[in-house]
């Protein structure tokens, strides 16, 4: 999505909860619009037949070049960045036809957090344990959450998208429905190229412009990407140190607390007042956070209201506050969400996505991985 955070903010709350597999898979895989954007481009198609006053895509690109030059980007950078510009008709189709929610969390989780994905996640956790521990110590984010995000955004870096980012962003800006947003992303992409982190040829991503193994939108890259190995570049496409450090930096910046987990699935008493949960549709992240602040309670208070672990045992005796969320409705799964849940919802405003991250991270941790020296 991840790309992922910025694109999700412009989508509706219902889209965010749809979460049908990229990115971004992240939006932007909804995994977010991540791994699903792997098709060949359609080159320069004139979509202006029914809009007499609208310029052709080629003409629009020339105006983008002029605007970029006025913003201070060099002519050499502009020429190289737009050298192989393409119009992606498929990106326009995808943007106009977002998937509707057609399943529940009970049907969604087994597909997104499959036994095979858990096995791969645990193996890669062991393989990269030294690097993950280093990143964890620096940023205060548990390694299992980094691996879970990595796995859900791009299937551990295997499905990053094959769209040229400059072309994808130019296409969606030309489409016009969210021109200002995608132009902002385009200028950010040019800044990334200007700073030398990647070449225009290798700057690949989803149809919506979410990039790399973390599926960051360009503005998110500028805000959160870091140089994890000190080589002077922030390479979220091929440098594992940069990928892990950037993901951890995102969570840290958005308030992650490594003393907490994400939350837990719980059981409600038969007479429970479901109005004590955060409303299903709040309309925006801002409203969602307001609802969180109004409804959160201590674990002791939730215990007194009859909430228990899924096995019927008491909640942890810890001084922790939590909010109650229903990813589907009051008849579906119920979760007590801790503060780290908010950081994950900042990454992708989707109960389905956050639930997937949480369950995958738990499956990485339990049962404990036996590390051999």
Short mmCIF file of C-alpha atoms in Angstrom, two decimals:
data_model
loop_
_atom_site.label_atom_id
_atom_site.label_comp_id
_atom_site.label_asym_id
_atom_site.label_seq_id
_atom_site.Cartn_x
_atom_site.Cartn_y
_atom_site.Cartn_z
CA UNK A 1 0.00 0.00 0.00
CA UNK A 2 1.85 0.92 1.93
CA UNK A 3 1.08 2.14 -0.15
CA UNK A 4 0.47 2.81 0.52
CA UNK A 5 -1.00 5.25 3.06
CA UNK A 6 -1.43 8.29 0.83
CA UNK A 7 -3.48 6.59 -1.90
CA UNK A 8 -5.76 4.92 0.65
CA UNK A 9 -6.56 8.32 2.11
CA UNK A 10 -8.08 9.44 -1.18
CA UNK A 11 -10.14 6.29 -1.59
CA UNK A 12 -13.43 5.88 0.24
CA UNK A 13 -13.70 3.96 3.50
CA UNK A 14 -15.63 1.22 1.73
CA UNK A 15 -12.82 0.73 -0.75
CA UNK A 16 -10.26 0.59 2.02
CA UNK A 17 -12.16 -2.25 3.63
CA UNK A 18 -12.59 -4.09 0.37
CA UNK A 19 -8.88 -4.97 0.36
CA UNK A 20 -8.75 -7.16 -2.69
CA UNK A 21 -5.34 -8.01 -3.96
CA UNK A 22 -1.74 -4.93 -5.56
CA UNK A 23 -1.25 -2.83 -2.80
CA UNK A 24 -1.87 0.44 -2.79
CA UNK A 25 -1.66 -4.77 -2.51
CA UNK A 26 -1.11 -1.25 0.38
CA UNK A 27 -3.76 1.08 -1.03
CA UNK A 28 -1.97 0.84 -3.82
CA UNK A 29 -2.16 -5.26 -3.04
CA UNK A 30 -6.90 -4.13 -1.50
CA UNK A 31 -3.85 -5.56 -0.87
CA UNK A 32 -3.45 -3.07 -2.07
CA UNK A 33 -3.07 -1.99 -5.21
CA UNK A 34 0.19 -4.00 -5.08
CA UNK A 35 0.58 -7.31 -6.77
CA UNK A 36 -2.35 -7.12 -9.13
CA UNK A 37 -0.82 -4.49 -11.37
CA UNK A 38 1.45 -6.70 -13.44
CA UNK A 39 0.24 -6.37 -17.02
CA UNK A 40 1.67 -4.90 -20.20
CA UNK A 41 1.06 -1.24 -20.99
CA UNK A 42 -1.00 0.15 -23.83
CA UNK A 43 1.06 2.74 -25.66
CA UNK A 44 -0.29 6.23 -26.30
CA UNK A 45 -4.02 5.89 -26.70
CA UNK A 46 -6.04 9.03 -27.38
CA UNK A 47 -8.93 8.99 -24.87
CA UNK A 48 -10.22 12.44 -25.76
CA UNK A 49 -12.67 11.53 -28.52
CA UNK A 50 -15.67 12.50 -26.43
CA UNK A 51 -13.99 15.48 -24.83
CA UNK A 52 -13.36 17.96 -27.62
CA UNK A 53 -11.56 20.45 -25.41
CA UNK A 54 -9.30 17.95 -23.72
CA UNK A 55 -5.72 17.74 -25.01
CA UNK A 56 -4.25 14.50 -26.22
CA UNK A 57 -2.06 12.58 -23.80
CA UNK A 58 1.02 13.65 -25.75
CA UNK A 59 0.01 17.31 -25.43
CA UNK A 60 -0.69 16.85 -21.72
CA UNK A 61 2.75 15.33 -21.18
CA UNK A 62 4.32 18.38 -22.82
CA UNK A 63 2.46 20.58 -20.35
CA UNK A 64 3.73 18.40 -17.49
CA UNK A 65 7.28 18.86 -18.76
CA UNK A 66 6.84 22.62 -18.88
CA UNK A 67 5.41 22.65 -15.36
CA UNK A 68 8.27 20.49 -14.10
CA UNK A 69 10.77 22.89 -15.64
CA UNK A 70 9.02 25.82 -13.96
CA UNK A 71 9.28 23.99 -10.65
CA UNK A 72 13.05 23.88 -11.00
CA UNK A 73 13.69 20.39 -12.28
CA UNK A 74 16.51 20.30 -14.80
CA UNK A 75 15.89 19.82 -18.49
CA UNK A 76 18.17 16.78 -18.46
CA UNK A 77 16.17 15.16 -15.65
CA UNK A 78 12.87 15.91 -17.39
CA UNK A 79 14.11 14.53 -20.70
CA UNK A 80 15.35 11.29 -19.14
CA UNK A 81 12.31 10.84 -16.90
CA UNK A 82 9.78 11.25 -19.73
CA UNK A 83 11.89 9.62 -22.45
CA UNK A 84 9.82 6.45 -22.68
CA UNK A 85 6.48 7.83 -21.48
CA UNK A 86 3.48 5.57 -22.11
CA UNK A 87 -0.25 5.90 -21.63
CA UNK A 88 -1.51 3.03 -19.47
CA UNK A 89 -5.10 2.43 -20.44
CA UNK A 90 -5.29 -0.41 -17.92
CA UNK A 91 -4.39 1.98 -15.09
CA UNK A 92 -7.35 4.18 -16.00
CA UNK A 93 -9.66 1.16 -16.12
CA UNK A 94 -8.44 -0.03 -12.72
CA UNK A 95 -8.78 3.40 -11.18
CA UNK A 96 -12.38 3.73 -12.38
CA UNK A 97 -13.41 0.20 -11.45
CA UNK A 98 -12.30 -0.49 -7.90
CA UNK A 99 -13.45 -3.85 -6.49
CA UNK A 100 -16.50 -4.11 -4.26
CA UNK A 101 -16.45 -6.08 -1.05
CA UNK A 102 -17.74 -9.57 -1.77
CA UNK A 103 -16.43 -11.61 1.16
CA UNK A 104 -15.96 -11.64 4.91
CA UNK A 105 -12.84 -11.73 7.02
CA UNK A 106 -13.47 -15.44 7.60
CA UNK A 107 -13.11 -16.10 3.87
CA UNK A 108 -10.48 -13.42 3.27
CA UNK A 109 -7.87 -14.34 5.89
CA UNK A 110 -7.29 -17.94 4.77
CA UNK A 111 -6.34 -16.63 1.33
CA UNK A 112 -4.20 -13.70 2.44
CA UNK A 113 -2.56 -15.52 5.34
CA UNK A 114 -2.32 -18.99 3.87
CA UNK A 115 -0.35 -21.83 5.37
CA UNK A 116 2.15 -21.47 2.53
CA UNK A 117 2.62 -17.74 3.19
CA UNK A 118 3.18 -18.42 6.88
CA UNK A 119 5.82 -21.03 6.05
CA UNK A 120 7.65 -18.65 3.72
CA UNK A 121 7.43 -15.80 6.24
CA UNK A 122 8.99 -17.93 8.98
CA UNK A 123 11.80 -19.10 6.69
CA UNK A 124 12.59 -15.55 5.56
CA UNK A 125 12.42 -14.30 9.13
CA UNK A 126 15.16 -16.80 9.99
CA UNK A 127 17.16 -16.00 6.86
CA UNK A 128 17.18 -12.25 7.54
CA UNK A 129 17.16 -12.46 11.33
CA UNK A 130 20.46 -10.61 11.83
CA UNK A 131 19.42 -7.69 9.65
CA UNK A 132 15.89 -7.63 11.07
CA UNK A 133 17.20 -7.52 14.63
CA UNK A 134 19.53 -4.65 13.73
CA UNK A 135 16.62 -2.69 12.23
CA UNK A 136 14.42 -3.55 15.19
CA UNK A 137 16.95 -2.23 17.68
CA UNK A 138 17.35 1.01 15.75
CA UNK A 139 13.67 1.75 15.13
CA UNK A 140 11.86 -0.07 17.93
CA UNK A 141 9.66 -2.23 15.70
CA UNK A 142 9.36 -5.97 16.19
CA UNK A 143 10.81 -7.88 13.21
CA UNK A 144 7.73 -10.06 12.77
CA UNK A 145 5.64 -7.03 11.79
CA UNK A 146 8.21 -5.94 9.22
CA UNK A 147 8.15 -9.41 7.65
CA UNK A 148 4.34 -9.51 7.76
CA UNK A 149 4.03 -6.17 5.95
CA UNK A 150 6.65 -7.27 3.44
CA UNK A 151 4.77 -10.48 2.75
CA UNK A 152 1.36 -8.88 2.38
CA UNK A 153 2.42 -5.89 0.31
CA UNK A 154 4.53 -7.63 -2.32
CA UNK A 155 4.72 -11.32 -1.42
CA UNK A 156 8.18 -10.76 0.05
CA UNK A 157 9.35 -8.61 -2.85
CA UNK A 158 8.19 -10.91 -5.62
CA UNK A 159 5.32 -8.76 -6.92
CA UNK A 160 6.21 -5.08 -6.90
CA UNK A 161 4.40 -4.09 -10.07
CA UNK A 162 5.90 -3.57 -13.51
CA UNK A 163 4.47 -0.17 -14.43
CA UNK A 164 6.83 2.68 -15.15
CA UNK A 165 5.98 5.02 -12.27
CA UNK A 166 6.35 8.28 -14.21
CA UNK A 167 4.08 6.89 -16.95
CA UNK A 168 1.50 5.57 -14.47
CA UNK A 169 1.31 8.85 -12.56
CA UNK A 170 1.17 10.91 -15.75
CA UNK A 171 -1.63 8.68 -17.05
CA UNK A 172 -3.73 9.08 -13.91
CA UNK A 173 -3.11 12.81 -13.75
CA UNK A 174 -4.29 13.03 -17.36
CA UNK A 175 -7.39 11.00 -16.51
CA UNK A 176 -8.32 14.01 -14.42
CA UNK A 177 -10.44 12.66 -11.58
CA UNK A 178 -7.64 13.22 -9.07
CA UNK A 179 -5.26 15.27 -11.14
CA UNK A 180 -3.84 17.35 -8.28
CA UNK A 181 -3.06 14.27 -6.21
CA UNK A 182 -1.30 12.39 -8.98
CA UNK A 183 0.63 15.46 -10.12
CA UNK A 184 1.87 15.83 -6.54
CA UNK A 185 3.02 12.21 -6.69
CA UNK A 186 4.67 12.86 -10.05
CA UNK A 187 6.71 15.78 -8.70
CA UNK A 188 7.75 13.62 -5.76
CA UNK A 189 8.82 10.89 -8.19
CA UNK A 190 10.95 13.41 -10.09
CA UNK A 191 12.56 14.46 -6.80
CA UNK A 192 13.42 10.83 -6.06
CA UNK A 193 15.00 10.51 -9.50
CA UNK A 194 16.83 13.82 -9.05
CA UNK A 195 18.30 12.57 -5.77
CA UNK A 196 19.65 9.50 -7.55
CA UNK A 197 17.96 6.76 -5.55
CA UNK A 198 16.78 4.94 -8.68
CA UNK A 199 16.78 5.46 -12.44
CA UNK A 200 13.62 6.29 -14.38
CA UNK A 201 13.95 2.99 -16.24
CA UNK A 202 14.05 1.00 -13.00
CA UNK A 203 11.45 3.03 -11.09
CA UNK A 204 8.71 0.42 -11.34
CA UNK A 205 5.55 0.07 -9.31
CA UNK A 206 1.81 -0.56 -9.31
CA UNK A 207 -0.69 0.94 -11.71
CA UNK A 208 -1.29 3.66 -9.11
CA UNK A 209 2.39 4.49 -8.62
CA UNK A 210 3.08 2.56 -5.40
CA UNK A 211 6.73 1.55 -5.49
CA UNK A 212 9.13 -1.13 -4.39
CA UNK A 213 8.95 -3.93 -1.88
CA UNK A 214 7.19 -1.65 0.60
CA UNK A 215 4.78 -0.19 -1.99
CA UNK A 216 5.36 3.42 -0.97
CA UNK A 217 3.76 6.17 -2.99
CA UNK A 218 6.39 8.76 -4.01
CA UNK A 219 5.38 11.24 -1.29
CA UNK A 220 5.53 8.44 1.28
CA UNK A 221 8.98 7.56 -0.02
CA UNK A 222 10.14 11.12 0.63
CA UNK A 223 8.62 11.02 4.13
CA UNK A 224 9.63 7.55 5.31
CA UNK A 225 12.27 5.89 3.12
CA UNK A 226 15.73 5.64 4.67
CA UNK A 227 19.22 4.52 3.66
CA UNK A 228 19.51 1.35 5.71
CA UNK A 229 23.06 0.39 4.80
CA UNK A 230 24.70 3.79 4.40
CA UNK A 231 25.45 3.55 0.68
CA UNK A 232 23.88 6.96 -0.03
CA UNK A 233 20.75 5.62 -1.71
CA UNK A 234 17.27 4.71 -0.50
CA UNK A 235 16.60 1.64 -2.60
CA UNK A 236 13.24 0.11 -1.63
CA UNK A 237 13.27 -1.96 -4.82
CA UNK A 238 16.34 -4.16 -4.38
CA UNK A 239 18.23 -3.34 -1.17
CA UNK A 240 16.90 -5.41 1.73
CA UNK A 241 18.47 -3.18 4.38
CA UNK A 242 16.74 -0.15 2.89
CA UNK A 243 13.43 -2.02 2.52
CA UNK A 244 13.30 -3.20 6.14
CA UNK A 245 14.57 0.06 7.60
CA UNK A 246 12.11 2.13 5.57
CA UNK A 247 9.15 0.02 6.67
CA UNK A 248 10.26 0.20 10.29
CA UNK A 249 10.82 3.95 10.02
CA UNK A 250 7.27 4.36 8.72
CA UNK A 251 5.79 2.58 11.71
CA UNK A 252 8.08 4.35 14.18
CA UNK A 253 7.20 7.74 12.71
CA UNK A 254 3.50 6.91 13.03
CA UNK A 255 3.71 6.07 16.72
CA UNK A 256 4.69 2.40 16.92
CA UNK A 257 5.32 1.04 20.43
CA UNK A 258 7.46 -2.10 20.49
CA UNK A 259 6.25 -2.88 24.01
CA UNK A 260 2.82 -3.68 22.56
CA UNK A 261 1.42 -6.10 20.02
CA UNK A 262 -1.29 -5.11 17.53
CA UNK A 263 -4.37 -6.43 19.33
CA UNK A 264 -6.23 -9.68 19.84
CA UNK A 265 -9.37 -11.42 18.68
CA UNK A 266 -11.91 -11.67 21.51
CA UNK A 267 -15.22 -13.24 22.45
CA UNK A 268 -18.22 -11.08 23.41
CA UNK A 269 -20.95 -11.98 25.90
CA UNK A 270 -24.39 -12.63 24.41
CA UNK A 271 -25.86 -9.43 25.81
CA UNK A 272 -22.96 -7.16 24.85
CA UNK A 273 -23.74 -3.58 23.78
CA UNK A 274 -22.19 -3.42 20.30
CA UNK A 275 -22.49 0.38 20.32
CA UNK A 276 -19.33 0.37 22.46
CA UNK A 277 -17.30 -0.53 19.37
CA UNK A 278 -15.92 1.93 16.82
CA UNK A 279 -18.62 2.44 14.15
CA UNK A 280 -17.98 0.39 11.04
CA UNK A 281 -18.06 3.31 8.61
CA UNK A 282 -16.55 6.53 9.93
CA UNK A 283 -15.81 8.06 6.52
CA UNK A 284 -12.18 9.00 7.06
CA UNK A 285 -9.13 8.25 9.14
CA UNK A 286 -9.63 11.49 11.06
CA UNK A 287 -13.15 10.46 12.05
CA UNK A 288 -11.96 6.94 12.81
CA UNK A 289 -9.38 8.29 15.25
CA UNK A 290 -12.02 10.46 16.89
CA UNK A 291 -14.21 7.39 17.33
CA UNK A 292 -11.25 5.51 18.78
CA UNK A 293 -10.66 8.23 21.38
CA UNK A 294 -14.33 8.14 22.39
CA UNK A 295 -14.59 4.36 22.71
CA UNK A 296 -11.25 3.11 24.01
CA UNK A 297 -11.16 1.56 27.48
CA UNK A 298 -8.67 -0.24 29.68
CA UNK A 299 -8.43 -4.01 29.45
CA UNK A 300 -9.82 -4.15 32.98
CA UNK A 301 -12.90 -2.22 31.85
CA UNK A 302 -13.42 -4.49 28.84
CA UNK A 303 -13.01 -7.47 31.17
CA UNK A 304 -15.72 -6.06 33.45
CA UNK A 305 -18.00 -5.73 30.42
CA UNK A 306 -17.69 -9.45 29.80
CA UNK A 307 -15.14 -9.56 26.98
CA UNK A 308 -12.78 -12.55 27.09
CA UNK A 309 -10.07 -14.13 24.99
CA UNK A 310 -11.36 -16.42 22.26
CA UNK A 311 -10.73 -19.47 24.47
CA UNK A 312 -12.90 -17.96 27.21
CA UNK A 313 -10.08 -17.05 29.58
CA UNK A 314 -9.59 -13.63 31.14
CA UNK A 315 -7.96 -10.75 29.29
CA UNK A 316 -4.33 -9.95 30.20
CA UNK A 317 -3.93 -8.09 33.48
CA UNK A 318 -1.99 -5.23 31.93
CA UNK A 319 -2.35 -1.46 32.07
CA UNK A 320 -3.26 -1.14 28.41
CA UNK A 321 -6.06 0.68 26.66
CA UNK A 322 -7.81 -0.78 23.65
CA UNK A 323 -10.66 -0.04 21.27
CA UNK A 324 -13.16 -2.60 20.01
CA UNK A 325 -13.46 -3.11 16.26
CA UNK A 326 -15.66 -5.27 14.05
CA UNK A 327 -14.01 -5.74 10.61
CA UNK A 328 -17.33 -7.05 9.26
CA UNK A 329 -20.17 -6.48 11.70
CA UNK A 330 -21.20 -7.37 15.24
CA UNK A 331 -21.93 -10.94 14.14
CA UNK A 332 -18.44 -11.41 12.73
CA UNK A 333 -15.03 -11.39 14.35
CA UNK A 334 -14.34 -8.93 17.16
CA UNK A 335 -10.94 -7.50 18.07
CA UNK A 336 -9.53 -5.43 20.89
CA UNK A 337 -7.11 -3.13 19.11
CA UNK A 338 -4.06 -1.64 20.83
CA UNK A 339 -2.31 1.60 19.88
CA UNK A 340 -0.13 -0.14 17.28
CA UNK A 341 -3.35 -0.92 15.41
CA UNK A 342 -3.56 2.81 14.69
CA UNK A 343 -0.09 2.78 13.14
CA UNK A 344 -1.10 -0.08 10.85
CA UNK A 345 -4.33 1.72 9.92
CA UNK A 346 -2.17 4.71 8.98
CA UNK A 347 -0.29 2.43 6.60
CA UNK A 348 -3.54 1.19 5.10
CA UNK A 349 -6.95 2.27 6.32
CA UNK A 350 -8.46 -1.21 6.08
CA UNK A 351 -9.60 -3.57 8.82
CA UNK A 352 -8.94 -6.47 6.47
CA UNK A 353 -5.37 -5.39 5.77
CA UNK A 354 -4.56 -4.75 9.43
CA UNK A 355 -6.13 -8.05 10.47
CA UNK A 356 -3.99 -9.80 7.86
CA UNK A 357 -0.82 -8.15 9.15
CA UNK A 358 -1.72 -9.01 12.72
CA UNK A 359 -2.53 -12.65 12.08
CA UNK A 360 0.55 -13.18 9.89
CA UNK A 361 2.82 -11.55 12.47
CA UNK A 362 1.32 -13.77 15.19
CA UNK A 363 1.90 -16.83 13.02
CA UNK A 364 5.54 -15.82 12.62
CA UNK A 365 5.94 -15.55 16.39
CA UNK A 366 3.93 -18.61 17.44
CA UNK A 367 5.04 -21.31 17.74
CA UNK A 368 8.51 -19.90 18.48
CA UNK A 369 11.00 -20.33 15.65
CA UNK A 370 13.84 -22.63 16.61
CA UNK A 371 17.05 -20.89 15.53
CA UNK A 372 20.09 -23.09 14.96
CA UNK A 373 23.60 -21.70 15.28
#
